[in-house]
Amino acid sequence: MTTATTLVVSTLVLGVGTFAFRFAGPVLRTRITLSPRVERLATMSAVVLLAAVVATATLVDGGEFAGYARPAGVAVGGLLAWKKAPFVVVVLAAGVTAAGLRLLGVP
Amino acid sequence: MRSIFRTLDREVLRDIALVCLTGGIVGVSFGTITVSSGLPLWLPMLLSVVVFAGAAQFVFVGIMASGGNPIAAVVAGLLINTRHVPFGFAVGDVLGTGRARLLVGSHLMIDETVAFALAQRDRQRRRAAYWTCGIGLFCCWNLGVALGAFAGTVVTDTDALGLDAAFPAVLLALVLPSLRETATRRAALTGAAIAVAGAPWLPSGLPVLLALAGVAVSLRAMPANSSENSDGSDSRVVS
């Protein structure tokens, strides 16, 4: 079993590293002025990353296909969002669809 | 705080509250899973305060619980969190000025806060959404984790509740308006395809980073002076 000290040090290193990643953008932005084009690219990059998080979190779990219930739930939520349904409805529909399909035995 | 609440529509506040609630439930499962896999009671709580990034925390604990190398666990967690660098460039201007705001605001940077900020139409609302979502989620997440760590077997299987589908749906709903723009949509679809294709082969975190190649694809189609946002305030690409 790993010692407590190892766990604390590992946690702190992960925490400090993560903070450095988070801090880099905001602090560099205060020193340099971004051109509108770079500004636009930054926003686009964030949207692309979030879309990639959505896609992988929907389809992949631990390097393998996540099953059908989860993508079905996200698809229902996405469709409702596209049809401008309220956010609450989108989130609940996604969860209920996935949970319901699993109750029915869909993996 | 009061001015933040006045800035945001009641609807946005309700949306943020819902995300905080679901985040809290996932936190409960994180606390439970960590402690029931034999790791000490304090670890999930320390991780949640110090790291505050769900995906990286789950991977870290997963590797540690299976007797893995601590260095591997840290590297895996860091790799997953590298996406915060480009996030910071996109939303860095909504944190506010001053050392304290930069420090605290940076720590609150996660997928949900970035997505909520990007979905608002002007800078004031972006700032309000970022901070409200960040503070709310930080509280709910840590509260949930502590609850799960102490209570043991409250919620071990969030999949049964469909929460694993609710979270991508949250981000999708927030990102959807930005996808109306052709160049962004093309970049996002390309990037998402690259990430999914790489996910079975690459260590977690890397596929999402590779999605940035989608931006390069879209760059060619984008004229150099396509943004008329000269004062840096209201007319962002979003909306």
PDB file of C-alpha atoms in Angstrom, chain A residues 13-78:
ATOM      1  CA  VAL A  13       2.101  17.891  -7.400  1.00  0.00           C
ATOM      2  CA  LEU A  14      -1.061  17.194  -9.417  1.00  0.00           C
ATOM      3  CA  GLY A  15      -2.731  20.210  -7.807  1.00  0.00           C
ATOM      4  CA  VAL A  16       0.161  22.597  -8.437  1.00  0.00           C
ATOM      5  CA  GLY A  17       0.616  21.382 -12.020  1.00  0.00           C
ATOM      6  CA  THR A  18      -3.084  21.731 -12.746  1.00  0.00           C
ATOM      7  CA  PHE A  19      -3.088  25.212 -11.264  1.00  0.00           C
ATOM      8  CA  ALA A  20      -0.111  26.195 -13.431  1.00  0.00           C
ATOM      9  CA  PHE A  21      -2.061  25.126 -16.535  1.00  0.00           C
ATOM     10  CA  ARG A  22      -5.084  27.135 -15.407  1.00  0.00           C
ATOM     11  CA  PHE A  23      -3.079  30.188 -14.414  1.00  0.00           C
ATOM     12  CA  ALA A  24      -1.012  30.408 -17.626  1.00  0.00           C
ATOM     13  CA  GLY A  25      -3.751  31.793 -19.876  1.00  0.00           C
ATOM     14  CA  PRO A  26      -5.241  34.465 -17.583  1.00  0.00           C
ATOM     15  CA  VAL A  27      -1.837  35.753 -16.410  1.00  0.00           C
ATOM     16  CA  LEU A  28      -0.309  35.887 -19.881  1.00  0.00           C
ATOM     17  CA  ARG A  29      -3.384  37.726 -21.111  1.00  0.00           C
ATOM     18  CA  THR A  30      -2.726  40.549 -18.650  1.00  0.00           C
ATOM     19  CA  ARG A  31       0.793  41.041 -20.118  1.00  0.00           C
ATOM     20  CA  ILE A  32       0.095  40.810 -23.820  1.00  0.00           C
ATOM     21  CA  THR A  33      -2.772  42.120 -25.897  1.00  0.00           C
ATOM     22  CA  LEU A  34      -4.269  39.499 -28.118  1.00  0.00           C
ATOM     23  CA  SER A  35      -5.192  40.494 -31.633  1.00  0.00           C
ATOM     24  CA  PRO A  36      -8.866  39.947 -32.505  1.00  0.00           C
ATOM     25  CA  ARG A  37      -7.794  37.041 -34.690  1.00  0.00           C
ATOM     26  CA  VAL A  38      -5.904  35.313 -31.857  1.00  0.00           C
ATOM     27  CA  GLU A  39      -8.778  36.108 -29.516  1.00  0.00           C
ATOM     28  CA  ARG A  40     -11.130  34.424 -31.936  1.00  0.00           C
ATOM     29  CA  LEU A  41      -8.829  31.432 -32.271  1.00  0.00           C
ATOM     30  CA  ALA A  42      -8.696  31.078 -28.479  1.00  0.00           C
ATOM     31  CA  THR A  43     -12.485  31.019 -28.252  1.00  0.00           C
ATOM     32  CA  MET A  44     -12.681  28.559 -31.125  1.00  0.00           C
ATOM     33  CA  SER A  45     -10.085  26.317 -29.446  1.00  0.00           C
ATOM     34  CA  ALA A  46     -12.126  26.265 -26.240  1.00  0.00           C
ATOM     35  CA  VAL A  47     -15.263  25.289 -28.164  1.00  0.00           C
ATOM     36  CA  VAL A  48     -13.336  22.561 -30.031  1.00  0.00           C
ATOM     37  CA  LEU A  49     -11.910  21.168 -26.770  1.00  0.00           C
ATOM     38  CA  LEU A  50     -15.341  21.154 -25.125  1.00  0.00           C
ATOM     39  CA  ALA A  51     -16.809  19.407 -28.174  1.00  0.00           C
ATOM     40  CA  ALA A  52     -14.044  16.802 -27.939  1.00  0.00           C
ATOM     41  CA  VAL A  53     -14.784  16.331 -24.229  1.00  0.00           C
ATOM     42  CA  VAL A  54     -18.474  15.842 -25.091  1.00  0.00           C
ATOM     43  CA  ALA A  55     -17.665  13.319 -27.847  1.00  0.00           C
ATOM     44  CA  THR A  56     -15.206  11.234 -25.841  1.00  0.00           C
ATOM     45  CA  ALA A  57     -17.223  11.384 -22.611  1.00  0.00           C
ATOM     46  CA  THR A  58     -20.271  10.227 -24.595  1.00  0.00           C
ATOM     47  CA  LEU A  59     -18.755   7.388 -26.586  1.00  0.00           C
ATOM     48  CA  VAL A  60     -15.690   6.174 -24.712  1.00  0.00           C
ATOM     49  CA  ASP A  61     -15.254   4.801 -21.197  1.00  0.00           C
ATOM     50  CA  GLY A  62     -11.822   3.586 -20.148  1.00  0.00           C
ATOM     51  CA  GLY A  63     -10.637   3.234 -23.755  1.00  0.00           C
ATOM     52  CA  GLU A  64     -13.661   1.186 -24.773  1.00  0.00           C
ATOM     53  CA  PHE A  65     -17.077   1.860 -26.288  1.00  0.00           C
ATOM     54  CA  ALA A  66     -19.295   3.234 -23.515  1.00  0.00           C
ATOM     55  CA  GLY A  67     -22.364   1.214 -24.577  1.00  0.00           C
ATOM     56  CA  TYR A  68     -25.612   2.411 -26.159  1.00  0.00           C
ATOM     57  CA  ALA A  69     -27.528   3.880 -23.232  1.00  0.00           C
ATOM     58  CA  ARG A  70     -25.177   6.822 -22.658  1.00  0.00           C
ATOM     59  CA  PRO A  71     -24.893   8.017 -26.297  1.00  0.00           C
ATOM     60  CA  ALA A  72     -28.670   7.626 -26.637  1.00  0.00           C
ATOM     61  CA  GLY A  73     -29.194   9.828 -23.586  1.00  0.00           C
ATOM     62  CA  VAL A  74     -26.772  12.487 -24.827  1.00  0.00           C
ATOM     63  CA  ALA A  75     -28.379  12.375 -28.298  1.00  0.00           C
ATOM     64  CA  VAL A  76     -31.847  12.961 -26.823  1.00  0.00           C
ATOM     65  CA  GLY A  77     -30.456  15.830 -24.747  1.00  0.00           C
ATOM     66  CA  GLY A  78     -28.650  17.293 -27.756  1.00  0.00           C
TER      67      GLY A  78
END
